[in-house]
């Protein structure tokens, strides 16, 4: 049962776009509320290899100076590891008029193409080619030109990548059928604080007037909507009482509403949310949708919680082909659930028991931690590098809420890998 207060860090999916966007700035970007996670570490290393000066002011404030960066080969081995490396296409094209990146890595839940990114860059005047696992792009004359782009699919990454590329293009760009997530608004606000001219972020139509250059400045990243939601669900699942601090309640409305449907008490304050677990959890049905719909990045966490609810819940994954790998891991712990394509049916009322399980991806890993916190006996979770990609100080924050969770060192664990042990 989790009890106490937890402080939410900066938003991962904003930070992983803002760091590449800093490449466009001819000056020093002071970025506050930067989450210390492996994805941001990797992107900062990539920027440093491109000649950026990265200065760590304190644990959540960094200064990035890209005034001396020059176009050159980047560390492709690092690029391959993360999905967000695709933002370097837009940033390098916008800054240098040329880009070479790897096809993006990232969590594997089905096909994750980048055709809409390529459509956008091509519309802005770039010649884009994908060959041997690399993306090559360049624009004649070195500067992109504004255009109107209609996205065939609502895509967070394509919206942000095109936004980054367009801020220094010649003329006006309009992105239609744009994604509306809070981190898109955060990226636009970051770019505007550096001298860009972006309007309409957060709606499905974003207008960008290209500027000649971007100057340095200071910006604070918004709190992480998904990290906050994860702790809210963990509090509900364990029947605890947790004050989740440093949040923007408006960004969490869908998650709060779903939790209230389960019978959980959710009280919103100006920049915090109090979650009180119910004695019994009611079943709910969920369909994941682009923002402001229920976020796909909260789907696995809710899957773990609904194993404990009374009655049968149905989860429909509206964004990805295959984001239910975690269900087979939950079944190892005694959950009654089965998957049919993009639908998972979860019989509730399970008494979960601890077991050795795997984190199949970032949010699936968080789901296994939630299940472990509710299970009888010890749960050991492998492949926790996924979790470390998106949750700052996950173990410390959970331990401060009373969780009996610890990182088991290499020699102690049976499989020889670093694992999380939850009792
Ligand atoms: C971002 O991924 C996030 N990652 C994901 O979060 C999140 O799940 C996703 O947005 C949706 O909110 C980052 O921001 C680094 P999309 P992204 O483009 O940009 C299809 C997490 O756990 N699509 O919005 O890859 C795509 O296959 C991670 O933090 C195309 O068809 O997501 C998917 O079905 C996991 N063509 C749908 O659109 C494209 O060119 C939405 O993808 C691009 C996407």
Short mmCIF file of C-alpha atoms and ligand atoms in Angstrom, two decimals:
data_model
loop_
_atom_site.label_atom_id
_atom_site.label_comp_id
_atom_site.label_asym_id
_atom_site.label_seq_id
_atom_site.Cartn_x
_atom_site.Cartn_y
_atom_site.Cartn_z
CA UNK A 1 0.00 0.00 0.00
CA UNK A 2 1.68 3.21 -1.16
CA UNK A 3 1.32 6.21 1.15
CA UNK A 4 2.94 9.66 1.11
CA UNK A 5 3.97 12.28 -1.44
CA UNK A 6 5.84 12.00 -4.74
CA UNK A 7 7.36 14.81 -6.86
CA UNK A 8 6.90 14.45 -10.63
CA UNK A 9 9.89 15.16 -12.91
CA UNK A 10 10.01 16.90 -16.28
CA UNK A 11 8.17 15.31 -19.20
CA UNK A 12 10.27 12.70 -21.05
CA UNK A 13 8.42 13.10 -24.35
CA UNK A 14 8.87 16.86 -24.24
CA UNK A 15 12.55 16.65 -23.24
CA UNK A 16 13.46 14.21 -26.04
CA UNK A 17 12.18 16.72 -28.60
CA UNK A 18 13.49 19.88 -26.89
CA UNK A 19 17.07 18.60 -26.67
CA UNK A 20 17.36 17.98 -30.46
CA UNK A 21 15.54 21.30 -31.06
CA UNK A 22 18.30 23.07 -29.10
CA UNK A 23 20.59 22.18 -32.01
CA UNK A 24 18.79 24.92 -33.98
CA UNK A 25 19.68 27.63 -31.46
CA UNK A 26 22.73 29.82 -32.11
CA UNK A 27 23.32 30.51 -28.43
CA UNK A 28 22.88 29.04 -24.95
CA UNK A 29 19.63 27.26 -24.00
CA UNK A 30 19.15 26.99 -20.24
CA UNK A 31 16.63 24.18 -19.75
CA UNK A 32 15.07 23.58 -16.32
CA UNK A 33 13.06 20.60 -15.02
CA UNK A 34 15.03 18.28 -17.32
CA UNK A 35 14.35 14.66 -16.31
CA UNK A 36 17.49 12.61 -15.62
CA UNK A 37 16.68 9.46 -17.61
CA UNK A 38 18.65 7.38 -20.06
CA UNK A 39 16.83 8.74 -23.14
CA UNK A 40 17.80 12.34 -22.34
CA UNK A 41 21.35 11.26 -21.40
CA UNK A 42 21.70 9.61 -24.81
CA UNK A 43 20.42 12.64 -26.72
CA UNK A 44 22.71 14.99 -24.79
CA UNK A 45 25.65 12.73 -25.65
CA UNK A 46 24.66 12.81 -29.33
CA UNK A 47 24.50 16.61 -29.28
CA UNK A 48 27.89 16.78 -27.57
CA UNK A 49 29.36 14.60 -30.32
CA UNK A 50 27.98 17.12 -32.83
CA UNK A 51 29.97 19.85 -31.05
CA UNK A 52 27.41 21.16 -28.55
CA UNK A 53 28.66 22.23 -25.11
CA UNK A 54 26.46 20.67 -22.40
CA UNK A 55 26.82 22.08 -18.90
CA UNK A 56 25.01 20.48 -15.95
CA UNK A 57 24.01 23.33 -13.61
CA UNK A 58 22.24 21.03 -11.13
CA UNK A 59 20.35 17.71 -11.17
CA UNK A 60 17.51 19.11 -13.31
CA UNK A 61 18.99 22.18 -15.01
CA UNK A 62 21.32 22.06 -17.99
CA UNK A 63 22.77 24.59 -20.41
CA UNK A 64 23.25 23.57 -24.04
CA UNK A 65 25.37 25.79 -26.28
CA UNK A 66 25.08 24.87 -29.96
CA UNK A 67 26.65 28.03 -31.34
CA UNK A 68 29.73 26.08 -32.47
CA UNK A 69 28.09 22.90 -33.78
CA UNK A 70 29.05 21.86 -37.30
CA UNK A 71 27.49 19.22 -39.55
CA UNK A 72 29.29 15.92 -39.04
CA UNK A 73 28.64 12.24 -38.52
CA UNK A 74 26.82 11.53 -35.26
CA UNK A 75 27.09 8.45 -32.94
CA UNK A 76 24.80 6.17 -34.91
CA UNK A 77 25.00 3.37 -32.33
CA UNK A 78 23.28 5.66 -29.81
CA UNK A 79 20.74 6.94 -32.35
CA UNK A 80 19.65 3.35 -33.08
CA UNK A 81 18.70 2.83 -29.44
CA UNK A 82 15.99 5.45 -29.09
CA UNK A 83 12.83 6.38 -30.98
CA UNK A 84 13.36 10.12 -30.45
CA UNK A 85 16.52 10.16 -32.59
CA UNK A 86 14.18 10.93 -35.51
CA UNK A 87 13.94 14.52 -34.18
CA UNK A 88 17.55 14.96 -35.29
CA UNK A 89 16.34 14.78 -38.91
CA UNK A 90 14.26 17.94 -38.46
CA UNK A 91 16.87 19.68 -36.31
CA UNK A 92 19.85 18.90 -38.57
CA UNK A 93 17.88 19.81 -41.70
CA UNK A 94 16.77 23.05 -40.07
CA UNK A 95 20.25 23.97 -38.86
CA UNK A 96 22.55 22.54 -41.53
CA UNK A 97 20.25 21.88 -44.53
CA UNK A 98 21.43 18.29 -44.37
CA UNK A 99 20.87 15.27 -42.09
CA UNK A 100 22.03 11.70 -41.71
CA UNK A 101 20.44 9.66 -38.94
CA UNK A 102 19.66 6.01 -38.35
CA UNK A 103 16.15 4.61 -38.59
CA UNK A 104 14.82 5.12 -35.04
CA UNK A 105 14.90 2.47 -32.31
CA UNK A 106 12.61 2.51 -29.32
CA UNK A 107 10.03 0.23 -27.73
CA UNK A 108 8.79 -2.57 -29.97
CA UNK A 109 5.01 -2.79 -30.07
CA UNK A 110 4.34 -3.36 -33.69
CA UNK A 111 5.32 -1.50 -36.82
CA UNK A 112 6.34 2.09 -36.10
CA UNK A 113 6.96 3.69 -39.50
CA UNK A 114 8.19 7.24 -40.08
CA UNK A 115 6.46 7.83 -43.41
CA UNK A 116 4.66 10.92 -42.09
CA UNK A 117 7.98 12.40 -40.94
CA UNK A 118 9.38 11.83 -44.44
CA UNK A 119 6.23 13.27 -46.03
CA UNK A 120 6.68 16.41 -43.96
CA UNK A 121 10.38 16.88 -44.69
CA UNK A 122 9.79 16.29 -48.39
CA UNK A 123 6.97 18.85 -48.41
CA UNK A 124 9.40 21.33 -46.83
CA UNK A 125 11.69 20.84 -49.82
CA UNK A 126 14.10 18.19 -48.60
CA UNK A 127 15.22 15.22 -50.65
CA UNK A 128 14.86 12.23 -48.30
CA UNK A 129 16.21 8.73 -48.85
CA UNK A 130 16.15 5.70 -46.56
CA UNK A 131 19.01 3.31 -47.31
CA UNK A 132 20.84 0.60 -45.35
CA UNK A 133 19.10 1.58 -42.11
CA UNK A 134 19.98 5.26 -42.45
CA UNK A 135 17.84 8.30 -43.26
CA UNK A 136 19.58 10.77 -45.59
CA UNK A 137 18.05 14.20 -46.14
CA UNK A 138 19.23 17.43 -47.71
CA UNK A 139 17.77 20.53 -49.26
CA UNK A 140 19.10 22.38 -52.29
CA UNK A 141 20.30 25.84 -51.29
CA UNK A 142 20.51 24.72 -47.65
CA UNK A 143 17.19 26.16 -46.46
CA UNK A 144 13.77 24.52 -46.24
CA UNK A 145 10.74 26.40 -47.52
CA UNK A 146 7.37 26.77 -45.82
CA UNK A 147 4.44 24.68 -47.04
CA UNK A 148 1.06 23.24 -46.06
CA UNK A 149 1.21 19.64 -44.77
CA UNK A 150 -1.78 17.41 -44.00
CA UNK A 151 -0.78 14.46 -41.80
CA UNK A 152 -2.48 11.25 -42.98
CA UNK A 153 -2.26 9.93 -39.41
CA UNK A 154 -2.27 11.84 -36.11
CA UNK A 155 1.39 11.43 -35.17
CA UNK A 156 3.13 12.99 -32.16
CA UNK A 157 6.58 12.43 -33.58
CA UNK A 158 5.82 13.64 -37.10
CA UNK A 159 4.04 16.75 -35.76
CA UNK A 160 7.01 17.66 -33.56
CA UNK A 161 9.67 16.78 -36.15
CA UNK A 162 8.02 18.93 -38.83
CA UNK A 163 7.55 21.73 -36.29
CA UNK A 164 11.28 21.66 -35.49
CA UNK A 165 12.29 21.66 -39.16
CA UNK A 166 9.86 24.46 -40.08
CA UNK A 167 10.81 27.12 -37.51
CA UNK A 168 13.73 28.40 -39.64
CA UNK A 169 12.27 27.53 -43.05
CA UNK A 170 11.72 30.31 -45.59
CA UNK A 171 8.07 31.41 -45.24
CA UNK A 172 4.99 29.99 -43.58
CA UNK A 173 4.22 26.34 -42.77
CA UNK A 174 0.81 24.98 -41.79
CA UNK A 175 0.57 21.50 -40.26
CA UNK A 176 -2.97 20.09 -40.47
CA UNK A 177 -4.31 17.04 -38.60
CA UNK A 178 -1.54 17.69 -36.08
CA UNK A 179 -1.29 15.80 -32.79
CA UNK A 180 -2.34 17.83 -29.72
CA UNK A 181 -0.37 16.29 -26.82
CA UNK A 182 0.86 18.57 -23.99
CA UNK A 183 4.48 17.90 -24.98
CA UNK A 184 3.79 19.35 -28.42
CA UNK A 185 2.67 22.60 -26.80
CA UNK A 186 5.79 22.44 -24.61
CA UNK A 187 8.08 22.12 -27.65
CA UNK A 188 6.32 25.04 -29.36
CA UNK A 189 6.66 27.16 -26.22
CA UNK A 190 10.35 26.26 -25.96
CA UNK A 191 10.96 27.25 -29.61
CA UNK A 192 8.99 30.49 -29.21
CA UNK A 193 11.05 31.38 -26.13
CA UNK A 194 14.11 31.05 -28.39
CA UNK A 195 12.65 33.42 -30.99
CA UNK A 196 10.50 31.15 -33.17
CA UNK A 197 6.99 32.10 -34.32
CA UNK A 198 4.69 29.09 -33.74
CA UNK A 199 0.92 29.41 -33.24
CA UNK A 200 -1.80 26.86 -32.62
CA UNK A 201 0.19 24.09 -30.92
CA UNK A 202 -2.27 21.98 -28.95
CA UNK A 203 -4.85 22.24 -31.71
CA UNK A 204 -5.00 20.15 -34.89
CA UNK A 205 -3.66 23.06 -36.99
CA UNK A 206 -0.24 24.55 -36.24
CA UNK A 207 1.04 27.64 -38.09
CA UNK A 208 4.76 28.45 -38.20
CA UNK A 209 6.31 31.60 -39.66
CA UNK A 210 9.95 30.83 -40.43
CA UNK A 211 12.59 33.06 -38.79
CA UNK A 212 16.22 33.67 -39.75
CA UNK A 213 17.74 32.38 -36.53
CA UNK A 214 16.98 31.33 -32.98
CA UNK A 215 18.65 33.02 -29.98
CA UNK A 216 19.44 31.54 -26.57
CA UNK A 217 17.09 31.71 -23.60
CA UNK A 218 15.68 29.88 -20.58
CA UNK A 219 12.85 27.35 -20.54
CA UNK A 220 11.31 24.98 -17.97
CA UNK A 221 9.90 21.67 -19.20
CA UNK A 222 6.33 20.74 -18.12
CA UNK A 223 5.76 17.91 -15.62
CA UNK A 224 5.50 14.40 -17.05
CA UNK A 225 1.84 13.48 -17.64
CA UNK A 226 2.62 9.75 -17.90
CA UNK A 227 4.94 9.56 -14.90
CA UNK A 228 2.22 11.28 -12.86
CA UNK A 229 -0.44 8.91 -14.21
CA UNK A 230 1.75 5.92 -13.37
CA UNK A 231 2.00 6.92 -9.69
CA UNK A 232 -1.74 7.67 -9.62
CA UNK A 233 -2.52 4.17 -10.89
CA UNK A 234 0.00 2.61 -8.48
CA UNK A 235 -1.69 4.38 -5.57
CA UNK A 236 -5.13 3.20 -6.74
CA UNK A 237 -3.98 -0.39 -7.35
CA UNK A 238 -2.33 -0.73 -3.92
CA UNK A 239 -5.31 0.87 -2.14
CA UNK A 240 -3.02 3.55 -0.78
CA UNK A 241 -3.14 7.32 -0.44
CA UNK A 242 -0.61 9.36 -2.44
CA UNK A 243 -0.27 13.10 -3.11
CA UNK A 244 1.25 13.42 -6.61
CA UNK A 245 3.01 16.81 -6.67
CA UNK A 246 4.26 19.14 -9.42
CA UNK A 247 1.59 18.19 -11.99
CA UNK A 248 -0.74 20.04 -14.35
CA UNK A 249 -4.15 18.47 -13.48
CA UNK A 250 -5.63 19.51 -16.83
CA UNK A 251 -3.14 17.17 -18.60
CA UNK A 252 -4.35 14.28 -16.42
CA UNK A 253 -8.11 14.74 -16.83
CA UNK A 254 -8.63 11.52 -18.80
CA UNK A 255 -6.60 9.45 -16.34
CA UNK A 256 -8.36 11.00 -13.33
CA UNK A 257 -11.75 10.34 -14.94
CA UNK A 258 -10.96 6.67 -15.62
CA UNK A 259 -9.66 6.16 -12.08
CA UNK A 260 -12.82 7.74 -10.65
CA UNK A 261 -14.82 5.24 -12.74
CA UNK A 262 -13.03 2.44 -10.84
CA UNK A 263 -14.24 3.95 -7.55
CA UNK A 264 -10.87 5.54 -6.74
CA UNK A 265 -11.03 8.96 -5.07
CA UNK A 266 -9.12 11.59 -7.08
CA UNK A 267 -8.91 15.15 -5.68
CA UNK A 268 -7.35 17.86 -7.86
CA UNK A 269 -5.49 20.87 -6.45
CA UNK A 270 -3.63 23.65 -8.27
CA UNK A 271 -0.43 21.68 -9.00
CA UNK A 272 -1.03 18.35 -7.27
CA UNK A 273 -3.48 15.48 -7.21
CA UNK A 274 -4.46 13.32 -4.22
CA UNK A 275 -5.33 9.70 -5.05
CA UNK A 276 -7.06 7.51 -2.44
CA UNK A 277 -7.50 3.83 -3.27
CA UNK A 278 -10.96 2.26 -2.93
CA UNK A 279 -11.60 -0.89 -0.89
CA UNK A 280 -12.84 -2.57 -4.06
CA UNK A 281 -12.01 -1.52 -7.63
CA UNK A 282 -14.77 -1.51 -10.25
CA UNK A 283 -14.15 -2.76 -13.81
CA UNK A 284 -13.88 -0.16 -16.61
CA UNK A 285 -13.48 -0.27 -20.37
CA UNK A 286 -10.70 1.72 -22.00
CA UNK A 287 -9.93 2.75 -25.57
CA UNK A 288 -6.62 4.52 -26.15
CA UNK A 289 -6.74 7.56 -28.44
CA UNK A 290 -4.61 10.58 -29.32
CA UNK A 291 -4.77 13.40 -26.74
CA UNK A 292 -7.10 14.42 -25.14
CA UNK A 293 -8.24 10.78 -25.29
CA UNK A 294 -6.93 8.12 -22.93
CA UNK A 295 -3.15 7.95 -23.51
CA UNK A 296 -1.72 4.74 -24.95
CA UNK A 297 1.30 5.24 -22.66
CA UNK A 298 -1.01 4.62 -19.67
CA UNK A 299 -2.60 1.48 -21.14
CA UNK A 300 -0.28 -1.18 -19.61
CA UNK A 301 -0.44 0.42 -16.16
CA UNK A 302 -4.26 0.32 -16.26
CA UNK A 303 -4.05 -3.29 -17.48
CA UNK A 304 -2.24 -4.23 -14.27
CA UNK A 305 -4.76 -2.38 -12.11
CA UNK A 306 -7.79 -3.95 -13.82
CA UNK A 307 -6.55 -7.45 -12.98
CA UNK A 308 -7.57 -6.56 -9.41
CA UNK A 309 -10.95 -4.97 -10.25
CA UNK A 310 -14.28 -6.73 -9.79
CA UNK A 311 -15.69 -7.86 -13.12
CA UNK A 312 -14.45 -8.05 -16.68
CA UNK A 313 -12.74 -5.05 -18.27
CA UNK A 314 -12.01 -4.54 -21.96
CA UNK A 315 -9.02 -2.52 -23.20
CA UNK A 316 -8.88 -1.49 -26.86
CA UNK A 317 -5.49 -0.24 -28.08
CA UNK A 318 -6.28 2.45 -30.62
CA UNK A 319 -2.73 3.53 -31.48
CA UNK A 320 -0.43 0.50 -31.85
CA UNK A 321 -0.75 -2.96 -33.39
CA UNK A 322 0.74 -4.88 -30.51
CA UNK A 323 1.01 -3.21 -27.14
CA UNK A 324 -0.22 -6.13 -25.03
CA UNK A 325 2.97 -8.17 -24.60
CA UNK A 326 2.80 -7.41 -20.86
CA UNK A 327 -0.45 -9.43 -20.54
CA UNK A 328 1.42 -12.73 -20.80
CA UNK A 329 3.74 -11.50 -18.04
CA UNK A 330 0.72 -10.65 -15.87
CA UNK A 331 -0.64 -14.16 -16.47
CA UNK A 332 2.58 -15.53 -14.93
CA UNK A 333 1.46 -13.72 -11.76
CA UNK A 334 -2.02 -15.26 -11.81
CA UNK A 335 -3.95 -12.69 -13.86
CA UNK A 336 -6.93 -13.94 -15.86
CA UNK A 337 -6.64 -12.10 -19.17
CA UNK A 338 -6.39 -12.76 -22.85
CA UNK A 339 -5.58 -10.74 -25.97
CA UNK A 340 -7.20 -10.77 -29.38
CA UNK A 341 -5.36 -8.37 -31.74
CA UNK A 342 -5.89 -4.84 -30.45
CA UNK A 343 -8.27 -5.91 -27.65
CA UNK A 344 -7.42 -7.29 -24.21
CA UNK A 345 -10.13 -8.83 -22.03
CA UNK A 346 -9.20 -8.79 -18.34
CA UNK A 347 -11.22 -10.90 -15.91
CA UNK A 348 -10.86 -9.10 -12.59
CA UNK A 349 -10.68 -10.41 -9.05
CA UNK A 350 -7.17 -11.86 -9.41
CA UNK A 351 -5.02 -12.50 -6.38
CA UNK A 352 -1.64 -11.78 -7.96
CA UNK A 353 1.36 -13.78 -6.77
CA UNK A 354 4.98 -12.73 -7.13
CA UNK A 355 6.97 -14.33 -9.98
CA UNK A 356 10.02 -13.71 -12.18
CA UNK A 357 8.76 -11.55 -15.08
CA UNK A 358 10.10 -9.30 -17.83
CA UNK A 359 9.67 -5.67 -18.70
CA UNK A 360 8.72 -5.94 -22.39
CA UNK A 361 8.98 -2.18 -22.94
CA UNK A 362 9.02 1.06 -20.96
CA UNK A 363 5.38 1.26 -19.86
CA UNK A 364 4.98 -2.52 -19.68
CA UNK A 365 7.84 -2.42 -17.17
CA UNK A 366 5.91 0.10 -15.08
CA UNK A 367 2.87 -2.16 -15.28
CA UNK A 368 4.88 -5.10 -13.92
CA UNK A 369 6.09 -2.94 -11.02
CA UNK A 370 2.48 -2.02 -10.20
CA UNK A 371 1.49 -5.70 -10.34
CA UNK A 372 4.48 -6.61 -8.14
CA UNK A 373 3.46 -4.00 -5.56
CA UNK A 374 0.02 -5.68 -5.34
CA UNK A 375 1.21 -9.32 -5.43
CA UNK A 376 1.79 -11.77 -2.58
CA UNK A 377 5.41 -12.86 -2.54
CA UNK A 378 8.48 -11.65 -4.39
CA UNK A 379 8.36 -10.36 -7.98
CA UNK A 380 11.61 -10.09 -9.87
CA UNK A 381 11.54 -7.94 -13.01
CA UNK A 382 14.21 -8.32 -15.70
CA UNK A 383 15.15 -5.92 -18.51
CA UNK A 384 14.61 -2.91 -16.29
CA UNK A 385 16.73 -0.74 -18.61
CA UNK A 386 13.41 -0.05 -20.33
CA UNK A 387 12.01 1.47 -17.13
CA UNK A 388 15.13 3.58 -16.64
CA UNK A 389 14.49 5.18 -20.04
CA UNK A 390 11.41 7.02 -18.85
CA UNK A 391 11.20 7.14 -15.05
CA UNK A 392 13.64 9.29 -13.06
CA UNK A 393 14.63 7.75 -9.69
CA UNK A 394 11.81 5.20 -9.97
CA UNK A 395 13.07 2.95 -7.14
CA UNK A 396 13.81 5.85 -4.75
CA UNK A 397 10.44 7.49 -5.40
CA UNK A 398 8.58 4.22 -4.80
CA UNK A 399 10.62 3.43 -1.68
CA UNK A 400 9.75 6.89 -0.31
CA UNK A 401 6.09 5.84 -0.69
CA UNK A 402 6.71 2.72 1.39
CA UNK A 403 7.29 0.19 -1.39
CA UNK A 404 9.58 -2.73 -0.62
CA UNK A 405 11.46 -2.51 -3.93
CA UNK A 406 15.17 -2.74 -4.58
CA UNK A 407 17.64 -3.10 -7.41
CA UNK A 408 19.28 -6.52 -7.19
CA UNK A 409 22.94 -6.41 -8.19
CA UNK A 410 24.30 -8.67 -10.90
CA UNK A 411 25.83 -11.40 -8.73
CA UNK A 412 22.67 -11.81 -6.56
CA UNK A 413 20.17 -12.32 -9.35
CA UNK A 414 19.54 -15.81 -10.78
CA UNK A 415 19.60 -14.67 -14.41
CA UNK A 416 22.79 -12.66 -14.02
CA UNK A 417 21.07 -9.47 -15.19
CA UNK A 418 20.22 -6.36 -13.17
CA UNK A 419 16.66 -6.78 -11.91
CA UNK A 420 14.10 -5.11 -9.69
CA UNK A 421 12.94 -7.16 -6.71
CA UNK A 422 9.57 -6.26 -5.14
CA UNK A 423 8.22 -7.93 -2.01
C1 LIG B 1 5.39 9.12 -29.34
O1 LIG B 1 5.81 8.06 -30.19
C2 LIG B 1 5.90 8.75 -27.96
N1 LIG B 1 7.35 8.64 -27.99
C3 LIG B 1 5.30 7.42 -27.51
O2 LIG B 1 5.67 7.25 -26.16
C4 LIG B 1 3.77 7.50 -27.57
O3 LIG B 1 3.26 6.22 -27.34
C5 LIG B 1 3.31 8.00 -28.94
O4 LIG B 1 3.97 9.23 -29.28
C6 LIG B 1 1.81 8.24 -28.97
O5 LIG B 1 1.45 9.17 -27.98
C7 LIG B 1 8.07 9.77 -27.97
O6 LIG B 1 7.53 10.86 -27.91
C8 LIG B 1 9.57 9.61 -28.01
P1 LIG B 1 3.17 8.53 -33.10
P2 LIG B 1 5.69 8.24 -31.80
O7 LIG B 1 3.97 9.02 -34.23
O8 LIG B 1 6.00 9.64 -32.14
C9 LIG B 1 1.79 5.63 -36.57
C10 LIG B 1 6.51 6.17 -24.28
O9 LIG B 1 6.15 5.15 -23.67
N2 LIG B 1 2.74 6.41 -37.39
O10 LIG B 1 2.18 9.44 -32.44
O11 LIG B 1 6.45 7.17 -32.43
C11 LIG B 1 2.49 4.82 -35.48
O12 LIG B 1 2.89 3.56 -35.97
C12 LIG B 1 6.53 6.15 -25.78
O13 LIG B 1 6.88 7.24 -23.74
C13 LIG B 1 2.75 6.19 -38.77
O14 LIG B 1 2.00 5.38 -39.29
O15 LIG B 1 4.12 7.96 -31.97
C14 LIG B 1 1.41 4.70 -34.44
O16 LIG B 1 0.54 3.64 -34.79
C15 LIG B 1 6.08 4.82 -26.35
N3 LIG B 1 3.63 6.91 -39.52
C16 LIG B 1 0.64 6.02 -34.57
O17 LIG B 1 0.97 6.55 -35.86
C17 LIG B 1 4.49 7.83 -38.97
O18 LIG B 1 5.27 8.47 -39.72
C18 LIG B 1 1.04 7.06 -33.53
O19 LIG B 1 2.44 7.17 -33.56
C19 LIG B 1 4.46 8.02 -37.58
C20 LIG B 1 3.58 7.31 -36.81
#
